[in-house]
Amino acid sequence: MKKIISLGLVAGIFILGYFFVNQYQKENQRMEQNNNQKIQQPETEAKAIESSLTTLEEVKKHNTKDDCWVIINNEVFDLTNAIDSHPGGAQAIIQVCGGDGTKAFQERNGKGPHSKKAQENLKKYKVGDLAQ
């Protein structure tokens, strides 16, 4: 009788574990799909400037959550539309609005560089290159 109860408990634990892992994976997939849907092509004045040289003085003017340009590796990005969907939180971008976010993008607070997917997504927001 004790063996049957023990086997039942072990089986129950495995079934519950499988259920929770499965639910966790489904939730992660759902969240990733939602994040991908939120990332939109920016429709700001930045789009009109496309592939031009941008001065540091111009970037400094775009230093708020509602108008956020960031320099990363001497390229300028309008991240205004990416702020609210950033997986690391809005503050991660807001703190570098109007300035150089190269170090923040490369280091992610000591967690290493952003993923290849994040680097690809970043290209959607390019305004131009930083004038030297």
Short mmCIF file of N, CA and C in Angstrom, two decimals, residues 39-54 59 62 68-82 105 118-132:
data_model
loop_
_atom_site.label_atom_id
_atom_site.label_comp_id
_atom_site.label_asym_id
_atom_site.label_seq_id
_atom_site.Cartn_x
_atom_site.Cartn_y
_atom_site.Cartn_z
N ILE A 39 6.98 46.14 -31.54
CA ILE A 39 8.08 46.83 -32.22
C ILE A 39 7.59 47.27 -33.58
N GLN A 40 7.54 48.57 -33.77
CA GLN A 40 7.00 49.12 -35.00
C GLN A 40 8.06 49.95 -35.70
N GLN A 41 7.89 50.13 -36.96
CA GLN A 41 8.76 51.01 -37.71
C GLN A 41 8.51 52.44 -37.24
N PRO A 42 9.53 53.17 -36.84
CA PRO A 42 9.32 54.53 -36.37
C PRO A 42 8.80 55.43 -37.48
N GLU A 43 7.80 56.24 -37.15
CA GLU A 43 7.25 57.18 -38.11
C GLU A 43 7.41 58.59 -37.56
N THR A 44 8.64 59.02 -37.48
CA THR A 44 8.94 60.33 -36.94
C THR A 44 9.76 61.10 -37.96
N GLU A 45 10.16 62.28 -37.58
CA GLU A 45 11.01 63.06 -38.47
C GLU A 45 12.31 62.33 -38.76
N ALA A 46 12.69 61.41 -37.88
CA ALA A 46 13.92 60.64 -38.08
C ALA A 46 13.85 59.85 -39.37
N LYS A 47 12.69 59.31 -39.69
CA LYS A 47 12.54 58.52 -40.90
C LYS A 47 12.83 59.37 -42.14
N ALA A 48 12.44 60.63 -42.12
CA ALA A 48 12.64 61.50 -43.26
C ALA A 48 14.12 61.85 -43.46
N ILE A 49 14.89 61.84 -42.39
CA ILE A 49 16.29 62.22 -42.46
C ILE A 49 17.16 61.07 -42.96
N GLU A 50 16.64 59.85 -42.90
CA GLU A 50 17.28 58.61 -43.28
C GLU A 50 18.64 58.73 -43.96
N SER A 51 19.59 57.99 -43.42
CA SER A 51 20.94 57.87 -43.98
C SER A 51 21.69 59.18 -44.14
N SER A 52 21.41 60.14 -43.32
CA SER A 52 22.15 61.39 -43.38
C SER A 52 23.11 61.46 -42.20
N LEU A 53 23.97 62.45 -42.24
CA LEU A 53 24.86 62.69 -41.11
C LEU A 53 24.13 63.54 -40.09
N THR A 54 24.29 63.19 -38.83
CA THR A 54 23.63 63.90 -37.75
C THR A 54 24.68 64.37 -36.77
N VAL A 59 21.52 65.49 -31.85
CA VAL A 59 21.14 64.36 -31.00
C VAL A 59 20.77 64.85 -29.60
N HIS A 62 17.17 65.74 -28.69
CA HIS A 62 16.18 64.66 -28.61
C HIS A 62 16.47 63.83 -27.35
N CYS A 68 13.37 60.60 -28.35
CA CYS A 68 14.61 60.00 -27.85
C CYS A 68 15.52 59.50 -28.97
N TRP A 69 16.63 60.22 -29.19
CA TRP A 69 17.64 59.76 -30.12
C TRP A 69 18.86 59.34 -29.31
N VAL A 70 19.51 58.27 -29.77
CA VAL A 70 20.66 57.72 -29.05
C VAL A 70 21.76 57.38 -30.06
N ILE A 71 22.99 57.64 -29.66
CA ILE A 71 24.15 57.28 -30.47
C ILE A 71 24.65 55.91 -30.00
N ILE A 72 24.83 55.00 -30.94
CA ILE A 72 25.41 53.69 -30.63
C ILE A 72 26.41 53.39 -31.74
N ASN A 73 27.67 53.23 -31.36
CA ASN A 73 28.74 52.95 -32.32
C ASN A 73 28.76 53.96 -33.47
N ASN A 74 28.67 55.24 -33.14
CA ASN A 74 28.72 56.34 -34.10
C ASN A 74 27.57 56.32 -35.13
N GLU A 75 26.49 55.64 -34.79
CA GLU A 75 25.28 55.69 -35.58
C GLU A 75 24.18 56.27 -34.70
N VAL A 76 23.23 56.96 -35.31
CA VAL A 76 22.18 57.63 -34.55
C VAL A 76 20.86 56.90 -34.77
N PHE A 77 20.16 56.64 -33.66
CA PHE A 77 18.89 55.90 -33.70
C PHE A 77 17.81 56.70 -32.99
N ASP A 78 16.62 56.69 -33.56
CA ASP A 78 15.45 57.28 -32.91
C ASP A 78 14.74 56.13 -32.19
N LEU A 79 14.91 56.04 -30.89
CA LEU A 79 14.36 54.93 -30.10
C LEU A 79 13.06 55.28 -29.40
N THR A 80 12.45 56.39 -29.79
CA THR A 80 11.22 56.85 -29.16
C THR A 80 10.16 55.74 -29.12
N ASN A 81 9.95 55.06 -30.24
CA ASN A 81 8.91 54.03 -30.32
C ASN A 81 9.34 52.69 -29.72
N ALA A 82 10.60 52.56 -29.34
CA ALA A 82 11.09 51.31 -28.76
C ALA A 82 11.09 51.34 -27.24
N PHE A 105 24.62 49.81 -24.44
CA PHE A 105 24.15 48.79 -25.38
C PHE A 105 25.10 47.58 -25.38
N ALA A 118 18.32 41.61 -30.96
CA ALA A 118 18.23 43.01 -30.54
C ALA A 118 19.03 43.91 -31.47
N GLN A 119 20.19 43.43 -31.90
CA GLN A 119 21.02 44.21 -32.81
C GLN A 119 20.33 44.37 -34.16
N GLU A 120 19.64 43.35 -34.61
CA GLU A 120 18.88 43.43 -35.86
C GLU A 120 17.71 44.40 -35.72
N ASN A 121 16.99 44.31 -34.59
CA ASN A 121 15.84 45.21 -34.36
C ASN A 121 16.29 46.66 -34.32
N LEU A 122 17.46 46.90 -33.79
CA LEU A 122 17.98 48.26 -33.67
C LEU A 122 18.08 48.94 -35.04
N LYS A 123 18.40 48.19 -36.06
CA LYS A 123 18.58 48.75 -37.41
C LYS A 123 17.32 49.46 -37.91
N LYS A 124 16.16 49.03 -37.43
CA LYS A 124 14.90 49.64 -37.86
C LYS A 124 14.80 51.11 -37.46
N TYR A 125 15.56 51.50 -36.46
CA TYR A 125 15.41 52.83 -35.87
C TYR A 125 16.55 53.79 -36.28
N LYS A 126 17.37 53.36 -37.21
CA LYS A 126 18.51 54.20 -37.60
C LYS A 126 18.07 55.48 -38.29
N VAL A 127 18.63 56.59 -37.80
CA VAL A 127 18.40 57.91 -38.39
C VAL A 127 19.51 58.20 -39.39
N GLY A 128 20.71 57.91 -39.01
CA GLY A 128 21.86 58.20 -39.86
C GLY A 128 23.13 57.95 -39.09
N ASP A 129 24.22 58.47 -39.61
CA ASP A 129 25.52 58.32 -38.96
C ASP A 129 25.87 59.62 -38.24
N LEU A 130 26.65 59.49 -37.19
CA LEU A 130 27.09 60.66 -36.44
C LEU A 130 28.17 61.40 -37.23
N ALA A 131 27.96 62.68 -37.41
CA ALA A 131 28.97 63.49 -38.10
C ALA A 131 30.19 63.62 -37.19
N GLN A 132 31.35 63.40 -37.76
CA GLN A 132 32.60 63.45 -36.97
C GLN A 132 33.18 64.85 -36.97
#
